[in-house]
Coordinates of C-alpha atoms (C1' of nucleotides) in Angstrom, one line a residue:
Chain A
M15 CA -13.3 -83.8 63.4
T16 CA -11.1 -86.7 64.9
P17 CA -7.3 -86.2 64.2
S18 CA -6.4 -89.1 64.1
P19 CA -2.2 -89.4 64.6
H20 CA -0.9 -88.1 60.8
D21 CA -3.9 -85.9 60.1
E22 CA -3.0 -82.5 61.6
T23 CA -0.6 -81.4 63.4
T24 CA -0.7 -81.9 68.0
P25 CA 0.5 -78.5 68.8
T26 CA 1.3 -80.7 72.7
E27 CA 5.1 -81.2 71.3
G28 CA 5.5 -77.7 69.0
P29 CA 8.7 -77.9 67.0
S30 CA 12.1 -76.7 68.5
D31 CA 14.2 -74.5 66.7
F32 CA 17.4 -72.1 67.3
I33 CA 14.2 -69.8 68.0
R34 CA 12.5 -71.1 70.3
E35 CA 15.9 -72.4 72.2
K36 CA 17.1 -68.3 72.0
I37 CA 13.1 -66.8 73.4
D38 CA 13.2 -70.6 76.5
A39 CA 16.9 -68.6 77.1
D40 CA 15.5 -64.4 77.6
L41 CA 12.1 -65.9 79.2
A42 CA 14.5 -68.2 82.0
A43 CA 17.4 -65.3 82.1
G44 CA 14.6 -62.8 82.6
R45 CA 15.5 -60.9 80.0
F46 CA 11.5 -60.8 78.8
D47 CA 8.6 -61.5 81.1
R48 CA 6.2 -62.6 78.2
V49 CA 6.6 -62.9 73.7
Q50 CA 4.7 -60.8 71.3
T51 CA 5.2 -61.3 67.4
R52 CA 4.5 -60.2 64.9
F53 CA 3.4 -60.5 61.0
P54 CA 5.0 -57.6 59.3
P55 CA 4.3 -57.6 54.9
E56 CA 4.5 -54.9 52.8
P57 CA -0.1 -54.7 51.3
N58 CA 1.4 -54.5 47.5
G59 CA 1.4 -58.3 46.1
Y60 CA -0.5 -61.0 47.8
L61 CA 1.0 -64.1 50.3
H62 CA 2.7 -67.1 49.2
I63 CA 3.8 -70.2 50.9
G64 CA 6.9 -68.7 52.0
H65 CA 4.9 -65.7 54.1
A66 CA 3.3 -69.0 55.1
K67 CA 5.6 -69.8 57.2
S68 CA 6.4 -66.5 58.7
I69 CA 2.9 -66.4 59.6
C70 CA 3.0 -69.8 61.0
L71 CA 6.2 -68.7 63.0
N72 CA 5.3 -65.4 64.5
F73 CA 1.1 -66.2 65.4
G74 CA 2.4 -70.6 66.0
L75 CA 5.4 -68.6 68.3
A76 CA 2.3 -66.4 70.0
E77 CA 0.1 -68.6 70.9
Q78 CA 2.6 -71.1 72.0
Y79 CA 3.7 -68.6 74.9
G80 CA 0.3 -67.1 75.2
G81 CA 1.4 -63.6 73.9
P82 CA -0.1 -61.8 70.8
C83 CA 1.0 -61.4 67.8
L84 CA -0.5 -58.2 65.5
L85 CA -0.9 -58.2 61.5
R86 CA 0.9 -54.6 61.1
F87 CA 0.8 -53.9 57.7
D88 CA 4.4 -52.3 56.6
D89 CA 2.9 -49.0 54.8
T90 CA 5.6 -47.0 54.8
N91 CA 5.6 -46.2 50.4
P92 CA 3.0 -45.8 49.0
V93 CA 5.0 -46.0 45.4
A94 CA 3.3 -49.8 45.5
E95 CA 1.0 -50.2 47.6
D96 CA -2.1 -50.4 46.9
P97 CA -5.6 -50.7 49.8
E98 CA -6.4 -53.9 47.9
Y99 CA -4.4 -56.2 48.7
V100 CA -5.1 -55.2 52.3
D101 CA -7.6 -57.4 53.0
A102 CA -6.6 -60.5 50.8
I103 CA -3.7 -60.2 53.5
I104 CA -6.3 -60.6 55.9
D105 CA -8.5 -63.1 54.7
D106 CA -6.1 -65.5 53.2
I107 CA -4.3 -65.4 57.3
R108 CA -7.3 -66.4 58.7
W109 CA -7.9 -68.8 55.6
L110 CA -4.4 -70.7 57.0
G111 CA -6.5 -70.6 60.5
F112 CA -4.8 -67.7 62.6
E113 CA -6.2 -64.7 63.5
P114 CA -4.2 -61.6 64.6
T115 CA -4.8 -60.1 67.7
D116 CA -5.3 -57.0 66.5
V117 CA -4.5 -55.6 62.9
V118 CA -2.7 -51.9 62.5
H119 CA -0.8 -50.4 60.0
A120 CA 3.1 -49.0 60.5
S121 CA 1.9 -45.8 59.0
D122 CA -0.6 -44.9 62.3
Y123 CA 2.5 -44.8 64.4
F124 CA 4.1 -41.3 62.2
D125 CA 3.0 -38.5 64.2
Q126 CA 5.7 -40.6 66.5
L127 CA 8.1 -41.8 63.7
Y128 CA 8.3 -38.5 63.4
A129 CA 8.7 -36.9 66.5
W130 CA 11.2 -39.2 66.9
A131 CA 13.5 -38.0 64.8
E132 CA 13.8 -34.2 65.9
E133 CA 14.7 -36.0 68.4
L134 CA 17.0 -37.4 67.3
V135 CA 17.9 -34.4 65.4
G136 CA 18.0 -32.8 68.7
K137 CA 20.9 -34.9 69.7
G138 CA 23.1 -34.4 67.1
L139 CA 22.2 -38.1 65.2
A140 CA 20.9 -37.4 62.5
Y141 CA 20.7 -34.6 60.1
V142 CA 19.4 -33.2 56.3
D143 CA 21.5 -34.1 53.9
D144 CA 20.8 -32.1 50.3
Q145 CA 22.4 -34.0 48.2
D146 CA 20.5 -35.7 45.4
A147 CA 20.7 -40.4 46.0
E148 CA 22.5 -40.7 43.0
T149 CA 25.6 -39.2 45.2
I150 CA 24.4 -40.7 48.3
S151 CA 25.4 -43.8 47.0
A152 CA 28.4 -43.0 45.1
Q153 CA 29.9 -42.0 48.9
R154 CA 28.5 -44.5 50.3
G155 CA 31.8 -46.4 49.7
G156 CA 32.7 -49.9 48.6
F157 CA 32.5 -53.7 50.4
G158 CA 36.5 -53.1 52.2
E159 CA 36.3 -48.8 51.1
P160 CA 35.0 -46.3 53.7
G161 CA 32.7 -43.5 52.1
V162 CA 32.7 -40.2 52.5
E163 CA 30.8 -38.3 55.0
S164 CA 28.7 -35.8 52.9
P165 CA 29.4 -32.2 52.8
F166 CA 26.3 -30.7 54.8
R167 CA 27.0 -33.9 57.7
D168 CA 28.1 -30.8 60.0
R169 CA 24.6 -28.9 59.8
T170 CA 23.7 -27.2 63.2
P171 CA 20.5 -29.3 65.4
E172 CA 19.2 -25.5 65.0
E173 CA 19.5 -25.7 61.5
N174 CA 18.3 -29.4 60.9
L175 CA 15.7 -29.3 62.8
G176 CA 14.6 -26.0 60.3
L177 CA 15.1 -27.1 57.8
L178 CA 13.6 -31.2 59.2
R179 CA 9.7 -29.2 60.3
Q180 CA 10.2 -27.4 56.9
M181 CA 10.2 -31.4 55.0
R182 CA 7.5 -32.3 56.5
D183 CA 5.6 -28.6 55.8
G184 CA 5.9 -29.8 51.7
A185 CA 8.6 -26.8 51.2
F186 CA 10.4 -29.2 49.0
A187 CA 10.2 -31.3 46.1
D188 CA 10.3 -35.4 46.2
G189 CA 14.2 -36.2 46.5
E190 CA 14.9 -32.8 47.5
K191 CA 16.5 -32.6 50.4
V192 CA 16.6 -36.1 52.5
L193 CA 17.0 -36.6 56.2
R194 CA 20.4 -39.5 57.3
A195 CA 21.1 -40.0 60.9
K196 CA 24.6 -39.5 61.5
I197 CA 26.6 -42.8 62.1
D198 CA 30.0 -43.6 60.3
M199 CA 30.9 -44.1 56.9
S200 CA 32.9 -45.9 57.4
A201 CA 31.0 -49.1 59.3
S202 CA 32.1 -52.7 57.8
V203 CA 28.1 -52.7 58.3
M204 CA 26.9 -50.8 54.2
T205 CA 24.0 -49.7 56.4
M206 CA 25.2 -48.1 59.2
R207 CA 26.8 -45.5 57.0
D208 CA 23.9 -42.4 58.0
P209 CA 21.2 -44.7 56.8
V210 CA 18.6 -42.2 54.6
L211 CA 16.0 -42.1 57.3
Y212 CA 12.9 -39.1 56.1
R213 CA 12.7 -39.3 51.9
I214 CA 10.3 -36.8 50.5
R215 CA 7.1 -38.4 48.0
R216 CA 4.9 -35.8 47.0
L217 CA 1.6 -39.7 46.2
P218 CA -1.1 -40.0 48.5
H219 CA -0.8 -42.4 50.7
H220 CA -3.8 -45.5 51.3
R221 CA -4.0 -44.8 54.8
T222 CA -2.6 -40.8 56.1
E223 CA -4.0 -39.9 52.4
D224 CA -2.1 -35.9 52.1
R225 CA -0.9 -35.6 55.4
W226 CA 2.4 -36.3 54.5
V227 CA 5.0 -35.2 52.2
I228 CA 7.7 -37.2 54.2
Y229 CA 8.0 -40.8 54.8
P230 CA 10.2 -43.3 57.1
T231 CA 12.8 -45.2 55.3
Y232 CA 11.4 -49.6 56.5
D233 CA 14.6 -48.9 59.0
W234 CA 12.8 -46.5 60.7
A235 CA 10.0 -46.9 60.7
H236 CA 10.3 -51.0 61.8
G237 CA 12.0 -51.7 65.6
Q238 CA 10.2 -48.2 66.4
S239 CA 6.8 -50.3 65.6
D240 CA 7.9 -52.9 66.5
A241 CA 9.0 -51.2 70.1
I242 CA 5.5 -48.9 70.0
E243 CA 4.2 -52.4 70.4
G244 CA 5.6 -54.2 72.5
V245 CA 6.6 -56.9 70.2
T246 CA 9.5 -58.8 72.0
H247 CA 10.6 -61.1 69.2
S248 CA 11.0 -59.3 66.4
L249 CA 12.0 -62.5 63.6
C250 CA 12.3 -61.5 59.4
T251 CA 14.1 -63.2 57.6
L252 CA 18.4 -62.9 56.0
E253 CA 18.1 -60.8 53.9
F254 CA 17.6 -57.7 57.0
A255 CA 20.5 -59.4 59.2
D256 CA 22.3 -56.9 57.8
H257 CA 20.1 -54.6 59.2
R258 CA 20.2 -55.4 62.7
P259 CA 23.2 -53.3 64.1
L260 CA 21.1 -50.1 62.5
Y261 CA 17.8 -51.6 64.2
D262 CA 19.6 -51.6 67.4
W263 CA 20.8 -48.2 66.8
C264 CA 18.2 -46.0 66.7
L265 CA 16.6 -47.6 70.1
E266 CA 19.4 -48.1 72.0
H267 CA 18.7 -43.6 70.9
L268 CA 14.8 -43.5 71.8
E269 CA 13.3 -43.9 75.1
L270 CA 10.9 -46.4 74.4
P271 CA 7.4 -47.6 75.9
H272 CA 8.8 -51.1 76.3
D273 CA 12.0 -52.9 76.4
K274 CA 13.6 -53.1 73.5
P275 CA 13.1 -55.7 70.9
E276 CA 15.4 -58.8 68.8
Q277 CA 15.4 -59.0 65.7
T278 CA 16.1 -62.6 65.1
E279 CA 16.4 -63.7 61.7
F280 CA 15.9 -66.9 59.6
A281 CA 15.3 -68.1 56.1
R282 CA 13.5 -67.5 53.9
L283 CA 11.7 -70.8 52.3
G284 CA 12.7 -72.1 48.2
L285 CA 10.2 -74.9 47.3
T286 CA 11.8 -77.0 44.0
H287 CA 9.9 -76.2 40.9
T288 CA 8.7 -73.7 41.9
V289 CA 9.7 -69.3 42.9
M290 CA 8.8 -66.6 45.7
S291 CA 10.1 -63.7 44.3
K292 CA 7.2 -61.3 43.6
R293 CA 8.8 -60.0 41.0
L294 CA 9.2 -63.9 38.8
L295 CA 4.5 -64.3 40.3
R296 CA 4.0 -60.7 39.1
T297 CA 5.8 -61.0 35.7
L298 CA 3.7 -64.6 35.3
V299 CA 0.6 -62.7 36.1
E300 CA 1.3 -60.1 33.8
D301 CA 2.6 -61.8 30.7
G302 CA -0.9 -63.9 30.7
V303 CA 0.7 -67.4 31.8
V304 CA -1.2 -68.4 34.2
D305 CA -5.5 -66.6 34.7
G306 CA -4.6 -64.4 38.0
W307 CA -2.6 -64.7 41.2
D308 CA -5.5 -67.1 42.3
D309 CA -4.2 -68.9 38.8
P310 CA -3.9 -73.0 40.6
R311 CA -0.4 -73.5 39.1
M312 CA 0.5 -70.7 41.5
P313 CA 2.4 -71.2 44.7
T314 CA 0.5 -68.3 46.5
L315 CA -1.9 -69.0 48.7
R316 CA -4.7 -68.3 47.3
G317 CA -4.0 -70.2 44.6
M318 CA -2.7 -73.1 46.5
R319 CA -6.5 -72.9 48.1
K320 CA -8.7 -72.8 44.8
R321 CA -6.3 -76.0 43.9
G322 CA -7.6 -77.7 46.3
Y323 CA -4.9 -77.2 48.6
P324 CA -6.1 -77.0 52.7
P325 CA -4.3 -75.6 55.1
E326 CA -4.2 -77.7 57.9
A327 CA -0.8 -79.1 55.0
I328 CA 0.3 -76.4 54.3
R329 CA 0.6 -75.9 58.7
A330 CA 2.0 -78.6 59.1
F331 CA 4.0 -79.1 56.9
V332 CA 5.5 -75.7 57.6
D333 CA 5.1 -77.3 61.5
E334 CA 7.7 -80.2 59.1
I335 CA 10.5 -77.7 58.2
G336 CA 11.2 -76.3 60.8
V337 CA 13.1 -73.2 61.1
A338 CA 16.7 -72.4 61.0
K339 CA 19.1 -69.4 59.5
T340 CA 20.2 -72.8 56.5
N341 CA 19.2 -71.1 53.1
S342 CA 16.7 -74.6 51.8
T343 CA 14.9 -75.3 49.1
V344 CA 12.5 -77.9 50.4
E345 CA 10.6 -80.3 48.1
I346 CA 7.6 -79.3 46.8
E347 CA 6.6 -83.7 47.4
L348 CA 7.0 -83.3 50.9
L349 CA 4.4 -80.5 50.7
E350 CA 2.0 -82.7 48.7
S351 CA 2.4 -84.9 50.8
H352 CA 0.3 -83.4 53.4
V353 CA -2.3 -82.6 50.7
R354 CA -2.9 -86.0 50.6
R355 CA -2.4 -86.5 53.7
H356 CA -5.2 -84.8 55.1
H357 CA -7.7 -85.6 51.8
N358 CA -7.0 -88.7 52.5
A359 CA -8.5 -89.5 55.5
H360 CA -11.3 -86.0 54.6
A361 CA -12.3 -86.4 51.1
L362 CA -15.5 -88.9 49.4
R363 CA -14.5 -91.0 47.3
R364 CA -15.6 -90.6 43.9
M365 CA -16.0 -91.8 40.2
V366 CA -14.2 -89.8 37.6
V367 CA -13.8 -91.2 33.8
L368 CA -11.0 -87.8 32.3
D369 CA -10.7 -90.7 29.2
P370 CA -13.7 -92.3 28.5
V371 CA -14.1 -95.0 26.2
K372 CA -17.2 -96.8 26.1
V373 CA -17.3 -100.1 27.7
V374 CA -21.0 -102.2 26.2
I375 CA -21.8 -105.5 27.6
T376 CA -23.5 -107.3 25.9
N377 CA -25.3 -109.8 28.2
W378 CA -26.7 -106.8 30.5
P379 CA -30.8 -106.9 30.2
D380 CA -31.2 -104.6 27.5
G381 CA -32.4 -101.2 28.6
Q382 CA -31.8 -102.5 32.7
V383 CA -30.3 -100.0 35.2
E384 CA -29.1 -101.4 38.7
H385 CA -27.9 -98.6 41.6
V386 CA -25.0 -100.3 43.5
E387 CA -23.5 -99.1 46.6
A388 CA -20.3 -97.8 46.9
V389 CA -18.7 -96.5 49.7
N390 CA -17.9 -93.0 50.5
N391 CA -14.7 -93.2 52.7
P392 CA -12.7 -95.8 53.1
E393 CA -11.1 -94.1 56.3
D394 CA -14.7 -92.5 57.6
E395 CA -17.0 -95.0 58.1
S396 CA -19.3 -92.3 59.0
A397 CA -19.3 -90.7 55.2
G398 CA -22.3 -94.1 55.1
T399 CA -22.3 -94.8 51.3
R400 CA -23.9 -93.9 47.8
Q401 CA -25.7 -95.6 45.5
V402 CA -24.5 -96.1 41.7
P403 CA -26.3 -96.3 38.9
F404 CA -24.6 -99.4 36.7
S405 CA -25.6 -100.5 34.0
G406 CA -24.7 -101.6 30.0
E407 CA -23.2 -98.7 29.0
L408 CA -20.6 -97.6 31.0
W409 CA -17.6 -95.3 30.1
I410 CA -14.2 -96.6 30.7
E411 CA -10.4 -95.3 31.3
R412 CA -8.7 -95.5 27.8
D413 CA -5.8 -96.6 29.2
D414 CA -7.8 -98.9 31.2
F415 CA -8.0 -101.5 28.2
M416 CA -5.7 -102.7 25.6
A417 CA -5.6 -105.3 23.3
D418 CA -2.2 -106.6 23.6
P419 CA -0.3 -105.1 27.0
P420 CA 2.6 -104.9 28.1
P421 CA 3.8 -107.9 30.9
K422 CA 2.6 -106.6 34.7
Y423 CA 0.3 -105.0 32.8
Y424 CA -2.9 -106.0 35.3
R425 CA -6.0 -104.5 33.7
L426 CA -8.7 -104.9 31.1
T427 CA -7.7 -106.8 28.5
P428 CA -9.1 -109.7 25.9
G429 CA -10.1 -112.3 27.8
R430 CA -9.5 -110.8 31.4
E431 CA -11.9 -111.1 33.7
V432 CA -11.0 -107.0 36.6
R433 CA -13.9 -106.0 38.5
L434 CA -16.0 -102.2 38.3
R435 CA -15.4 -101.3 40.7
A436 CA -18.2 -101.5 43.7
G437 CA -20.0 -102.7 40.8
Y438 CA -19.9 -105.9 38.8
F439 CA -16.4 -108.2 37.4
I440 CA -16.8 -108.1 33.9
T441 CA -14.2 -110.0 31.2
A442 CA -13.1 -108.6 27.6
T443 CA -14.0 -110.0 24.6
D444 CA -13.3 -107.8 22.2
A445 CA -12.3 -104.3 21.0
V446 CA -13.9 -102.1 18.2
T447 CA -10.5 -99.8 16.0
D448 CA -11.5 -97.0 13.9
A449 CA -9.0 -96.6 10.8
D450 CA -6.4 -95.7 12.4
G451 CA -6.7 -98.9 15.1
N452 CA -7.5 -95.9 18.0
V453 CA -10.8 -98.3 20.9
T454 CA -14.0 -96.7 19.6
E455 CA -16.2 -99.5 22.2
I456 CA -15.1 -101.9 23.9
R457 CA -17.5 -105.0 24.2
A458 CA -17.3 -107.5 27.7
T459 CA -19.2 -109.3 29.7
Y460 CA -20.4 -109.2 32.6
D461 CA -21.2 -111.9 35.7
P462 CA -24.4 -111.9 37.2
E463 CA -23.0 -113.9 40.7
T464 CA -20.2 -111.0 40.9
K465 CA -22.9 -107.9 42.1
G466 CA -20.8 -105.4 44.5
G467 CA -18.1 -106.5 43.1
Q468 CA -17.1 -110.0 45.2
A469 CA -17.4 -114.1 43.9
P470 CA -19.1 -116.8 45.3
D471 CA -16.9 -118.5 44.5
G472 CA -13.8 -117.0 45.7
R473 CA -12.1 -116.6 42.5
K474 CA -9.8 -113.0 42.7
V475 CA -9.6 -110.4 39.7
K476 CA -6.2 -109.0 39.6
A477 CA -7.2 -105.4 38.8
T478 CA -9.9 -102.6 39.8
I479 CA -11.8 -99.9 37.6
H480 CA -13.2 -97.3 37.8
W481 CA -16.3 -96.5 35.8
V482 CA -19.3 -94.5 34.9
S483 CA -22.6 -95.3 33.3
A484 CA -22.9 -93.3 29.9
A485 CA -26.5 -92.7 30.9
H486 CA -26.8 -90.7 34.1
A487 CA -22.6 -89.6 33.4
E488 CA -22.5 -85.6 34.4
D489 CA -20.2 -83.9 31.6
L490 CA -17.7 -82.1 33.8
T491 CA -14.1 -80.1 32.8
V492 CA -10.9 -80.7 34.9
H493 CA -7.5 -79.5 34.3
L494 CA -4.8 -81.2 35.1
Y495 CA -2.2 -79.1 35.9
E496 CA 1.8 -80.7 36.2
R497 CA 4.8 -78.1 37.8
L498 CA 4.4 -74.4 36.2
F499 CA 8.6 -74.9 35.9
T500 CA 9.7 -78.3 34.8
D501 CA 13.8 -77.3 36.5
S502 CA 13.5 -78.1 39.7
H503 CA 15.3 -74.9 40.3
P504 CA 14.4 -72.5 38.6
G505 CA 16.5 -69.6 37.6
T506 CA 19.5 -70.9 39.3
E507 CA 21.8 -70.3 36.3
G508 CA 19.9 -68.0 33.6
D509 CA 16.3 -67.3 33.8
A510 CA 13.4 -68.5 35.4
F511 CA 11.5 -68.3 32.4
D512 CA 13.5 -70.9 29.9
S513 CA 11.9 -73.6 32.5
L514 CA 8.7 -72.9 31.9
N515 CA 6.2 -76.5 31.7
P516 CA 4.7 -75.6 28.4
A517 CA 2.3 -78.4 29.4
S518 CA 1.8 -76.3 32.8
R519 CA -2.7 -77.2 32.7
E520 CA -4.9 -79.7 30.3
T521 CA -8.0 -79.0 30.5
V522 CA -10.2 -82.7 29.3
S523 CA -13.7 -83.3 28.9
A524 CA -14.9 -86.3 31.7
K525 CA -17.8 -88.3 32.1
G526 CA -18.8 -88.1 36.2
E527 CA -21.5 -90.6 38.5
P528 CA -24.1 -89.3 39.2
A529 CA -22.8 -87.7 42.8
L530 CA -20.5 -85.1 40.9
A531 CA -24.0 -83.6 40.7
D532 CA -23.9 -82.6 44.3
V533 CA -20.4 -80.8 44.6
T534 CA -20.3 -78.3 46.6
P535 CA -17.8 -75.2 45.8
G536 CA -14.5 -75.2 47.3
E537 CA -14.9 -79.2 48.0
V538 CA -12.2 -81.1 47.5
V539 CA -13.0 -85.0 46.3
Q540 CA -10.6 -87.9 45.6
L541 CA -11.7 -89.3 42.7
E542 CA -10.3 -92.8 42.5
R543 CA -7.6 -94.0 41.4
L544 CA -6.2 -90.7 39.9
G545 CA -6.1 -87.9 42.4
Y546 CA -7.5 -85.5 45.6
F547 CA -10.1 -82.5 42.7
A548 CA -11.1 -79.3 43.3
V549 CA -14.5 -78.2 42.7
D550 CA -13.8 -74.3 40.9
P551 CA -15.9 -71.5 43.8
D552 CA -17.1 -70.4 40.9
D553 CA -18.4 -73.1 39.2
T554 CA -19.0 -76.8 39.8
R555 CA -18.7 -78.6 36.8
T556 CA -15.5 -77.3 36.6
L557 CA -12.3 -79.4 38.3
H558 CA -9.0 -79.0 39.4
R559 CA -6.7 -81.5 40.2
T560 CA -5.3 -80.8 43.4
V561 CA -2.5 -83.1 43.4
G562 CA -2.9 -87.0 41.8
L563 CA -2.6 -90.4 43.9
R564 CA 1.1 -92.5 44.2
D565 CA 0.8 -94.7 40.5
E566 CA 2.7 -97.4 41.1
W567 CA 1.9 -98.7 37.2
A568 CA 3.1 -95.0 36.1
N569 CA 6.5 -96.1 38.1
I570 CA 6.8 -98.7 36.1
Q571 CA 6.5 -97.2 32.9
K572 CA 8.6 -94.3 33.9
R573 CA 11.7 -97.5 34.4
K574 CA 11.2 -99.2 31.6
G575 CA 11.0 -94.9 29.7
Chain B
rU3 C1' 37.7 -56.4 48.0
rC4 C1' 35.1 -55.0 53.3
rC5 C1' 30.4 -57.6 56.8
rC6 C1' 26.8 -60.5 58.1
rG7 C1' 25.2 -66.3 57.8
rG8 C1' 25.8 -70.9 56.5
rG9 C1' 28.2 -75.8 55.3
rU10 C1' 24.8 -83.7 59.2
rA11 C1' 21.8 -89.0 53.9
rG12 C1' 18.8 -87.1 47.4
rU13 C1' 16.0 -82.7 49.9
rU14 C1' 14.2 -79.9 55.2
rC15 C1' 16.4 -81.0 59.1
rA16 C1' 17.8 -83.9 64.8
rA17 C1' 21.9 -85.1 67.3
rC18 C1' 20.2 -83.9 75.2
rU19 C1' 25.9 -78.5 74.5
rG20 C1' 32.6 -84.4 73.5
rG21 C1' 30.1 -90.2 74.6
rC22 C1' 27.3 -95.8 68.9
rA23 C1' 25.9 -90.2 63.1
rG24 C1' 18.9 -90.3 63.5
rA25 C1' 13.8 -88.4 61.6
rA26 C1' 10.6 -87.3 57.5
rC27 C1' 9.4 -86.7 51.8
rG28 C1' 12.0 -88.9 48.1
rC29 C1' 14.0 -93.7 46.8
rC30 C1' 14.5 -99.7 46.4
rG31 C1' 12.0 -104.3 48.7
rG32 C1' 7.7 -107.2 50.6
rC33 C1' 3.0 -107.7 52.7
rC34 C1' -1.9 -106.8 52.8
rU35 C1' -6.1 -104.7 49.5
rU36 C1' -12.8 -103.9 46.1
rU37 C1' -8.4 -97.1 44.7
rG38 C1' -1.4 -100.4 40.7
rG39 C1' -4.7 -95.7 47.0
rA40 C1' -4.3 -95.7 51.4
rG41 C1' -2.3 -99.2 55.3
rC42 C1' 1.7 -102.7 57.5
rC43 C1' 7.3 -105.1 57.5
rG44 C1' 12.7 -104.3 55.9
rG45 C1' 16.2 -101.8 53.2
rA46 C1' 19.9 -98.6 50.8
rU47 C1' 21.4 -93.8 51.1
rG48 C1' 27.2 -89.8 55.1
rU49 C1' 35.1 -89.7 54.4
rU50 C1' 29.4 -84.9 59.2
rG51 C1' 33.4 -78.6 53.2
rC52 C1' 38.9 -79.8 52.9
rA53 C1' 43.6 -79.7 56.7
rG54 C1' 45.9 -80.7 61.1
rG55 C1' 45.0 -80.0 66.7
rU56 C1' 42.5 -80.6 71.7
rU57 C1' 41.0 -85.0 73.9
rC58 C1' 40.2 -92.0 75.9
rG59 C1' 36.8 -90.4 73.1
rA60 C1' 35.5 -84.7 68.3
rG61 C1' 29.7 -83.4 63.5
rC62 C1' 30.7 -80.2 68.8
rC63 C1' 36.2 -77.3 70.8
rC64 C1' 41.1 -74.4 68.8
rU65 C1' 43.8 -72.9 64.3
rG66 C1' 44.3 -72.2 58.6
rC67 C1' 41.7 -73.1 53.9
rC68 C1' 37.3 -73.9 50.5
rC69 C1' 32.4 -73.1 49.1
rC70 C1' 27.6 -71.4 49.1
rG71 C1' 24.2 -67.1 50.7
rG72 C1' 22.7 -62.2 52.4
rG73 C1' 24.9 -56.6 52.0
rA74 C1' 26.7 -50.7 48.8
rA75 C1' 17.6 -47.6 46.7
rC76 C1' 14.8 -41.7 48.7
rC77 C1' 12.7 -51.2 48.6
rA78 C1' 11.0 -53.4 51.5

RNA sequence: UCCCGGGUAGUUCAACUGGCAGAACGCCGGCCUUUGGAGCCGGAUGUUGCAGGUUCGAGCCCUGCCCCGGGAACCA
């Protein structure tokens, strides 16, 4: 496909931000002569749009500077981790359009990590502490208050080494002992107050199985993993800034195979009307608020995929929002705008009536069926045309007719002529209503001279509406989605779930033109005047609304209301 | 209370390291239109957190203050 100027971001110029500036400076100063990044998820959940920012950053940087970017599973804590997530994460990254240079695991380095721990102990820079978690935590002190040193802090390196080996060999119960770095219990940064490096967990690991009963903490594993792989720029989110002194401390006391990597923090992505924390997302799934991690209302990559968000749009969105250190919540409309921009260029146009009401064309020859030619995509001539059956009984959208319309309503109303898209001009004559006043049938006449939608005398109509021939209609189920949370910043005050939108999904039975029989799973089509819709991956008779089109009439209504 | 970040249109980011504060999305108005879509043209939006200081000139440098976020798991 040929990218139009407003389609996918062209990587020629590349965005500029403080991280790229830092990399350029490092390169210029000879600090590094190459660039290597990594994406290090913990396999304990599904990826969401926030991760996409990190993925695009890390893989994008590697691409831009011609270096590797590994996918590394940070699997140092078997409590929450599950191999189920490993495959899903790889799959999501590929879907986004990135291919890791290699897929590795922090657990691949357990031997080296342990050897380094013994090295640290030998240097008198780590010790085994017999106290329990609660005691250690209490001794850490508070903000502005120094901590107190553990009574086990001054064990000799020999004693510590023996104890550490016993820990490794399973001589102690879970929680009975930990290995701690010996740094400074009065450090102003909490993470430097003798952080825990190893804990005992008699739990099978998804890769090392039962080979280990001690597992390294994040702080003991992360920087070293970076160093082992040869990462130059280790990018993480803002909340890890306090860990940077510890990241550096660990690496400075070890013999490294490569130059010491540098950690740089950036702000995570927030989206309006969305929650991003794994805990909250899990609750949505477990409480049945949504159907699962891939529910189209979820901000997960799987959810967005099912919803019909193209990876190109997500990448263009991430490029546009840039990367900085300011906490940010981006308006979801910006993402949606990229989604529309992409589909506008690529999606085939189709006609579906979501809320059907019958139109009977009283002067149409009885039983006659004609075919009219409709353009598949006005943005892309190569998409061609299709034949759409036209007959004397049609479905149109209920709100495209009003017996008694307000001003500036351009659509069908008694006595007014409108165009049926790619079909004929019709003029409403009257409407049949039921006892409650609901319209059950609209009666109209057509002008046989206007086939294809043009009048030979050049007269204009103010509105064009979509339609489906009743006898040829495909029955469809269509899910219409609204924001999951009504509050733009759910949870900022009070419980996020208080602003859950009870009407975040509406399901309707719709009538589609015959071409809807030929859609493929996952395909996104534009339903004329309605929006973009994704075909369900498992049921081609079901559509999910990706995003609506901008609708000026709806805006007029909103302003009046 | 201590440490680290951060504060520029509604929102997200720029502003070439001191030289006329801009872009995108959103919003408003118009044009055009066989999608009230798309597209095109135009417009508004700011006490650059506050107060001082240096300077011919400060969003940028200095001083003091205010506000917001993060940090005291054997989570990551």
